[in-house]
Each structure stands twice: as structure tokens, then as C-alpha cells.
Coordinates of C-alpha atoms in Angstrom, one line a residue:
X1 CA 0.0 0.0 0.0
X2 CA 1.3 3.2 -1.3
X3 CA 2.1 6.5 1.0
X4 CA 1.8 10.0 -0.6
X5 CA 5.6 10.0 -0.2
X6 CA 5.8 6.8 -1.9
X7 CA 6.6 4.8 1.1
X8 CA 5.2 1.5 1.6
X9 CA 2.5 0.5 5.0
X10 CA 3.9 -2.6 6.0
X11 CA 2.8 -2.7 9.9
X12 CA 0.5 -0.8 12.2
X13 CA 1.0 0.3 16.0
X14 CA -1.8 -0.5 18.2
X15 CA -1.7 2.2 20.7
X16 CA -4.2 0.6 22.6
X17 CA -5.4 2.0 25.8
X18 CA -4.1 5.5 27.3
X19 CA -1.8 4.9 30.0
X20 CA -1.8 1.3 29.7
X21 CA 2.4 1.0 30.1
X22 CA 1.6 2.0 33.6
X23 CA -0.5 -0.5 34.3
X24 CA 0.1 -3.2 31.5
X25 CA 0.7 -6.0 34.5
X26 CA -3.1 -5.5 35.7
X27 CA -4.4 -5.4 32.3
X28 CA -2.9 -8.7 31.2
X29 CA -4.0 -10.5 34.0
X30 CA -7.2 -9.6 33.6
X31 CA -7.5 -9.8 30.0
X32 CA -5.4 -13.1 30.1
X33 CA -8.2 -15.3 32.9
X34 CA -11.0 -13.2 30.5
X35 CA -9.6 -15.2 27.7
X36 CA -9.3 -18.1 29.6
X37 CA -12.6 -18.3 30.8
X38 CA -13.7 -16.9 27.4
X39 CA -12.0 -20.7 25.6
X40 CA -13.0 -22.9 28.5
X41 CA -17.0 -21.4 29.1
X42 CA -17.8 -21.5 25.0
X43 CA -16.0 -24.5 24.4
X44 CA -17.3 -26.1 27.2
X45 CA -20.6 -25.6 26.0
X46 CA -19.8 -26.3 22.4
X47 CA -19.2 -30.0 23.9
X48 CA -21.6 -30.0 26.1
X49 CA -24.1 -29.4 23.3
X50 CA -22.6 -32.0 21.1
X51 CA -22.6 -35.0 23.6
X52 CA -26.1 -34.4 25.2
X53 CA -28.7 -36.5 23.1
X54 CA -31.3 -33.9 25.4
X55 CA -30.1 -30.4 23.8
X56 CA -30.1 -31.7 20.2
X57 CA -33.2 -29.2 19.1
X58 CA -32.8 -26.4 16.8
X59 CA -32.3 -23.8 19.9
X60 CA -29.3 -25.7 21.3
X61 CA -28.5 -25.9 18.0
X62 CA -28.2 -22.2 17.3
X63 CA -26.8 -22.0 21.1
X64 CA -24.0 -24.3 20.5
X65 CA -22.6 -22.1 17.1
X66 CA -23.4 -18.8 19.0
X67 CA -20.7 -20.4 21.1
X68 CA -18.5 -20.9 18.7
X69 CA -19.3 -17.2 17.0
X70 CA -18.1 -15.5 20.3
X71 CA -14.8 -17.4 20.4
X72 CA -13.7 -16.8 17.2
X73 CA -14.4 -13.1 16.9
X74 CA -12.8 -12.6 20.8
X75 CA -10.4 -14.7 19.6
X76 CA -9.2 -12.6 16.4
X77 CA -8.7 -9.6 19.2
X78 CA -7.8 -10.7 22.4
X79 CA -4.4 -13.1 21.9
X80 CA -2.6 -10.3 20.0
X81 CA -4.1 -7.6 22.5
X82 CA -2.3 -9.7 25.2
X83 CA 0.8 -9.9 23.7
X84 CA 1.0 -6.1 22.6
X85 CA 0.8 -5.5 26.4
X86 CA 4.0 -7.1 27.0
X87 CA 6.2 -6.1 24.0
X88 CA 7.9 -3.3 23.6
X89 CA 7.0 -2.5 19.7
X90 CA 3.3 -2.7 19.8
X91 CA 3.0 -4.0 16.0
X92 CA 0.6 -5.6 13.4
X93 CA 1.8 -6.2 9.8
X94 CA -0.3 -4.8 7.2
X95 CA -1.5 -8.3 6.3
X96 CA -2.2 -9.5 9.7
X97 CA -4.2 -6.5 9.8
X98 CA -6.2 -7.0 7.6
X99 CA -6.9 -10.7 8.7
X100 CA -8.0 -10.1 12.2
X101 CA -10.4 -7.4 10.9
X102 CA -12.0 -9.8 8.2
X103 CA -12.5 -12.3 10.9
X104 CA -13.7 -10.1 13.7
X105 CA -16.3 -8.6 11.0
X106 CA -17.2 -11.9 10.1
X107 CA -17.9 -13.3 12.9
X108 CA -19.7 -10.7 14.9
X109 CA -22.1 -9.6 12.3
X110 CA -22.9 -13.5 12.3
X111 CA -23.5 -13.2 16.3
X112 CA -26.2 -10.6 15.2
X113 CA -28.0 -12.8 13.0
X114 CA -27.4 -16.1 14.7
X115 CA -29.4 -13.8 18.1
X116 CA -32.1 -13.4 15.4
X117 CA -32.6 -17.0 14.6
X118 CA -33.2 -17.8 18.3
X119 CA -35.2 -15.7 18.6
X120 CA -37.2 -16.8 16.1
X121 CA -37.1 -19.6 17.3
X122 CA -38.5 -19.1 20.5
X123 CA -41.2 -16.8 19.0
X124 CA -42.3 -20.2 16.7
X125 CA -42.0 -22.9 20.2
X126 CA -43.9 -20.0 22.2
X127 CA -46.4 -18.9 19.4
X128 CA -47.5 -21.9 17.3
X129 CA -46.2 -25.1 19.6
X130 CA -48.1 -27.4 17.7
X131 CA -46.0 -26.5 14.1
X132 CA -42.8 -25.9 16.0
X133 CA -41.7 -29.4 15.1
X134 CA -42.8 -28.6 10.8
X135 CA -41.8 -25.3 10.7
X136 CA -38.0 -25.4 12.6
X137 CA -36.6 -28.5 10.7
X138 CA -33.0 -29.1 10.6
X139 CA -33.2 -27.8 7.0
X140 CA -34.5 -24.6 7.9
X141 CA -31.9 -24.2 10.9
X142 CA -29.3 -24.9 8.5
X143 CA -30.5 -22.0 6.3
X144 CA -31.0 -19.5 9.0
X145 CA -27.2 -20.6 10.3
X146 CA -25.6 -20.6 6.7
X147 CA -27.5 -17.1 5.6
X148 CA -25.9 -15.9 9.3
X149 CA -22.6 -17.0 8.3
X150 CA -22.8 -15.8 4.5
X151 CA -24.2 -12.0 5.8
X152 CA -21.2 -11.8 8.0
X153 CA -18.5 -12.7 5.1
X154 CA -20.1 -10.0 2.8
X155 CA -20.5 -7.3 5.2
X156 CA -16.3 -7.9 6.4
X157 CA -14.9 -8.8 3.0
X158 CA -16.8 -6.0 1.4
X159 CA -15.8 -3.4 4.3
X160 CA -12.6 -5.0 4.5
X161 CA -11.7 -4.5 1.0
X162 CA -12.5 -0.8 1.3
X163 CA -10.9 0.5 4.1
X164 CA -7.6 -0.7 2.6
X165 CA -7.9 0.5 -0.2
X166 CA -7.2 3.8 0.8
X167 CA -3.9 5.5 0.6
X168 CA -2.4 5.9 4.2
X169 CA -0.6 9.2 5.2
X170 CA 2.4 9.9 7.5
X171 CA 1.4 7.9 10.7
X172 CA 0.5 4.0 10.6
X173 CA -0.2 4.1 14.7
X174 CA -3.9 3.3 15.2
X175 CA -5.1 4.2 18.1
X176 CA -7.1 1.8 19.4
X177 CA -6.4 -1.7 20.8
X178 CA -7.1 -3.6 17.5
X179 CA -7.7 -3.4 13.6
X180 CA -10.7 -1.1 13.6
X181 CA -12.3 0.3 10.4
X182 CA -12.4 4.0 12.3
X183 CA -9.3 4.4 13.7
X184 CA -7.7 3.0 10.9
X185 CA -9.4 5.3 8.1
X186 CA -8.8 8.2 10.4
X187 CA -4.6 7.6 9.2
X188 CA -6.3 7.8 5.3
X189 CA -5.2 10.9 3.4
X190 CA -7.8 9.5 0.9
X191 CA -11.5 10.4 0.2
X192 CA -13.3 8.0 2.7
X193 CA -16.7 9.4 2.2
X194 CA -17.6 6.4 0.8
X195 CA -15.7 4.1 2.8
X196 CA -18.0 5.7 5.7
X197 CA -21.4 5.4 3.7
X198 CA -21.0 1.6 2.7
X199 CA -19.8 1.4 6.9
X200 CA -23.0 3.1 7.8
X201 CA -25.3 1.2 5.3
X202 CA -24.1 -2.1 6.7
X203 CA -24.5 -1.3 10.5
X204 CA -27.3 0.6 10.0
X205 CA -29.1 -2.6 7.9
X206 CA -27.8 -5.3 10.2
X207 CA -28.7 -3.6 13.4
X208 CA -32.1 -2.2 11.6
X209 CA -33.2 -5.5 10.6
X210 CA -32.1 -7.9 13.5
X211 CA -33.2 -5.6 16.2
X212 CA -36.8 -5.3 14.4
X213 CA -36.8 -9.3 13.8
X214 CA -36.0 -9.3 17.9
X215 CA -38.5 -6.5 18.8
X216 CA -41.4 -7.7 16.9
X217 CA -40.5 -11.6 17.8
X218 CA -40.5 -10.5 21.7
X219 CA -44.0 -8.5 21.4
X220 CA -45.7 -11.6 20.4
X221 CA -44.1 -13.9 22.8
X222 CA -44.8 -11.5 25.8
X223 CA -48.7 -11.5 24.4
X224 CA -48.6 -15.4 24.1
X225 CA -47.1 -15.6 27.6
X226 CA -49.7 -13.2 28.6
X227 CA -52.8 -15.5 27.0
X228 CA -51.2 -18.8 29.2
X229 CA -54.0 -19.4 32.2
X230 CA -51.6 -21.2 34.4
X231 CA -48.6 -19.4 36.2
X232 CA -46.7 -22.2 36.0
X233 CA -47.3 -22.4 32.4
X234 CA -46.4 -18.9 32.2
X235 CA -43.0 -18.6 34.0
X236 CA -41.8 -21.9 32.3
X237 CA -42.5 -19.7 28.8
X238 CA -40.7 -16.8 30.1
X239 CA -37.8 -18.5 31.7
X240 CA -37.1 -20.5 28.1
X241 CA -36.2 -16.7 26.9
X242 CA -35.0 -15.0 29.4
X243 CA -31.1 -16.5 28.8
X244 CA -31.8 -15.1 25.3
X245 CA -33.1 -11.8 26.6
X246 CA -30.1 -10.6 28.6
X247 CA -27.7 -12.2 26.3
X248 CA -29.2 -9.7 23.3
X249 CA -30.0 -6.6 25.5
X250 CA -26.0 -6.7 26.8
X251 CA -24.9 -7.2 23.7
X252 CA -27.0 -4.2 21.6
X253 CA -26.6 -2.2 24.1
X254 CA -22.6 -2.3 24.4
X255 CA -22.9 -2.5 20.4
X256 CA -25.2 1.0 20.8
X257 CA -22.8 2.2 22.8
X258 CA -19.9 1.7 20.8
X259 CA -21.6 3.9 17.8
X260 CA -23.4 6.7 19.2
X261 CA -20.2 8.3 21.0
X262 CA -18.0 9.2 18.4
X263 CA -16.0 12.8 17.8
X264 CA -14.3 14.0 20.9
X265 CA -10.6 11.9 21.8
X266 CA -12.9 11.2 25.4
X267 CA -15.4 9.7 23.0
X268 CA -12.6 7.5 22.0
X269 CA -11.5 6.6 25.2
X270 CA -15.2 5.3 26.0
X271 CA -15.7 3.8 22.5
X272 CA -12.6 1.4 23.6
X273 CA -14.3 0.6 26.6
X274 CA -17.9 -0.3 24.7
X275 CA -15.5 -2.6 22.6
X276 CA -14.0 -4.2 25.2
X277 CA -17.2 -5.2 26.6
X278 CA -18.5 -6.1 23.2
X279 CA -16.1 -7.8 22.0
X280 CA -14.1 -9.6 25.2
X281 CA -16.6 -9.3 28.2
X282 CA -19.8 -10.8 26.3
X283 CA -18.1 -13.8 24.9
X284 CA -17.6 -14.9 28.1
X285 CA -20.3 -14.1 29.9
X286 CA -22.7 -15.9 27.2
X287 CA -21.9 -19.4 28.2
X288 CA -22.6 -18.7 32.3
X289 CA -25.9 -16.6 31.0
X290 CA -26.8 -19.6 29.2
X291 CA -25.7 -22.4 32.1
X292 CA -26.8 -20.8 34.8
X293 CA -30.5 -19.5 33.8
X294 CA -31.0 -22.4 31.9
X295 CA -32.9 -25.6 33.4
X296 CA -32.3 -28.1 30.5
X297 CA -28.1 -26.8 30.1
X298 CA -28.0 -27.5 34.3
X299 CA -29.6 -30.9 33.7
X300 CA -27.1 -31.8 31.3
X301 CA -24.3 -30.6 33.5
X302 CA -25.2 -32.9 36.1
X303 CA -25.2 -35.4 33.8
X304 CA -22.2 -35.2 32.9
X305 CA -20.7 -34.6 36.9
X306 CA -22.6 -37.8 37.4
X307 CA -21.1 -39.7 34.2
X308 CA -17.6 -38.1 35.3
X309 CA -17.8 -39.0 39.2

């Protein structure tokens, strides 16, 4: 990629957080058992999912690759964040670059859609129980999973391709804590009007239509909980979403976050925080969300302490 000066961007700095080399120690640590529990909780349920016969339906189904979504997109960031904490020469190439932002793209636009699915989901087992069984067949799963997957490759190949695409000017130091499309078309000495307008069509349509797939999905559940006679009956129906509830409202709302505080360097400051959260924090809180509000994921847990011990 070509400078104005006819240099060549081989590598980025990641300046990461503000003040982080006085404090790099704590922030590993944390970041590091994050990680940890991040691999072990999603993996754990990845397994979990596979070897219990009883959580073979399509919502344990979608579960069990939401799993797998959150580790690979905290997965593109969090590893090289760890390690730029304890080098001295903070670096990315230019390729590597590129890479981790086509498969954080990837993956968490596909965590938007695969929340849609489930929800669906719930919204067909909640709404019309006696179809649930002819309307959510392993071939329609499979579509709603591959069409997840597919959106998510567009939207990052597409945005990847643009942003660099640009030519870069003096600096190469991007100042956040991974390969962002912002911070790094802020370095652009290009026109990036339209690298901003295809970034803006995407978000807008991916958070415009899953949110209103969500919204409209969760009105009619709460009215179909509403119609059940029996309390029981009722609190069974809103416990079966209520994993899927806080898992979606932490996650839009960090994402919301993230995009309405933009301008100001304290902006920027904050909009690192909302990713952390987004992208580290959520993928492992997910799997304890889903284990520990979850009757059928305990069941299966103690079925597996019992096979174990």
C-alpha cells in the first residue's frame, strides 16, 4: 500500500489503551483469565451441546454455534491484544491487519443474526407449539445458520476491501487496541466518504433488521405468555427466553454504545471501553448466561458430573 511519499505500510501500532504502560501487569492478567474463561465457558458448551442426546433441538443448536461465534471473533482480538501488552514494539503487519479485521467482521455480524434465529425460534416454540416441530426442521436451521454466516462474510470482505484500499498518510499508529475500520481510516489521506457510507449502510441494515426481527419476535411472545392461564405455564415460557433476553440486551446495548459516541478523543477513550465489553466481556459471559438460567443446560451438566464422578 502506497504512502503520498511513496513509502510503503507494512505494519501498524496499536496504541491501545491511554496509559496502559503504567499499568500493562493489571491489564494482562485480567484480559489473560478473561480469555481463559472466554475458551473454557464457549468451548465447554460447544461439547456440552454435542454430547447431550437432550439439547439436540434447533435452539441448542443455534446455542451451541453462538458459542462458537463469540470465540472466534474474541479470539481474532484478544491473543494479539495480550501480547502487545507485553512487547515493547506494539505492532501488526499490514496483512495481519487485515486478517484479524475480516474475521472479527465476520464473525460478529454473524452473532447478530445467529441472536435473530433464536429468537425466532423461541417466537415459533412459544407462538404456534403445535408447528414448531414442521416449521423449525434441521433444513430450515441450517438455512438461518448458513444465511448468518454468509451475511457476516459480505459485510467484512466488502468493508474489508475498502478500508484498505485507501492511501495511508504519515502515521501507521492506530489508536485503538485492534484493527478497527475508524481508527484506521482516520490515518487515510484518501477520500473516505464512501468508505464511511457503505460502513453506515451495513451497520445501519444489520442492526435495523435484526433488532426489528427481535422487537417484533419478543411482542408476540410477551402477548402469548400473557394469553397462558396457568402461572406455572407462564414462568416456564418466560424462563425459556430469558437467557436469550439478557444475552441480546447486553450485547445491543454495548454494540449502541460503541456507535453513538463518536468525535471527541474522550469519545474515543469510552468507544474502547464499549468494545471491550463487546467484543471480550460478552463472549464470556454468554456461556454462564446460558448455564446458569437455563434448566435443560444444568440438567445436562449434572449429567455429565454424574457420568464423570
Amino acid at each position: 500500500m502506497e504512502q503520498n511519499n511513496g513509502t510503503q505500510v507494512t505494519e501498524f501500532i496499536l496504541l491501545g489503551f491511554a496509559g496502559q504502560h503504567k499499568s500493562w501487569y493489571i491489564l494482562f492478567t485480567v484480559f489473560l483469565l478473561t480469555y481463559v474463561t472466554t475458551f473454557v465457558g464457549n468451548t465447554g458448551m460447544i461439547l456440552l451441546i454435542k454430547i447431550d442426546s437432550c439439547l439436540h433441538t434447533p435452539m441448542y443448536f443455534f446455542l451451541q454455534h453462538l458459542a462458537f461465534v463469540d470465540l472466534c471473533y474474541s479470539s481474532a482480538i484478544t491473543p494479539k491484544m495480550l501480547q502487545n501488552f507485553v512487547k515493547t514494539e506494539k505492532s501488526i503487519s499490514f496483512i495481519g491487519c487485515m486478517v484479524q479485521l475480516l474475521v472479527y467482521g465476520t464473525f460478529a455480524t454473524s452473532n447478530c443474526y445467529i441472536l435473530a434465529a433464536m429468537v425466532v425460534d423461541r417466537y415459533v416454540a412459544i407462538c404456534n407449539p403445535l408447528h414448531y416441530p414442521m416449521v423449525m426442521t434441521q433444513r430450515i436451521c441450517i438455512q438461518l445458520l448458513v444465511g448468518s454466516y454468509l451475511i457476516g462474510f459480505l459485510n467484512a470482505t466488502i468493508n474489508t476491501s475498502l478500508t484498505f484500499s485507501v492511501n495511508f498518510c504519515e502515521s501507521n499508529k492506530i489508536n485503538h487496541f485492534f484493527c478497527d475500520e475508524s481508527p484506521i481510516l482516520a490515518l487515510s489521506c484518501s477520500n473516505i466518504d464512501l468508505n464511511i457510507m457503505v460502513l453506515m449502510v451495513f451497520v445501519g441494515f444489520n442492526l435495523t433488521f435484526t433488532v426489528s426481527v427481535i422487537i417484533i419476535s419478543y411482542i408476540y411472545i410477551l402477548a402469548a405468555i400473557l394469553k397462558i392461564s396457568s402461572t406455572a405455564g407462564r414462568r416456564k415460557a418466560f424462563f425459556t427466553c430469558a437467557s436469550h433476553l439478557t444475552a441480546v440486551t447486553m450485547f445491543y446495548g454495548s454494540l449502541s454504545y460503541m456507535y453513538l459516541h463518536h468525535g471527541s478523543p474522550e469519545s474515543l477513550e469510552r468507544k474502547k471501553i464499549g468494545s471491550v465489553f463487546y467484543s471480550i466481556l460478552i463472549p464470556m459471559f454468554n456461556p454462564l448466561i446460558y448455564s446458569l438460567r437455563n434448566q435443560d443446560v444444568k440438567e445436562a451438566l449434572k449429567g455429565i458430573r454424574k457420568k464423570c464422578f
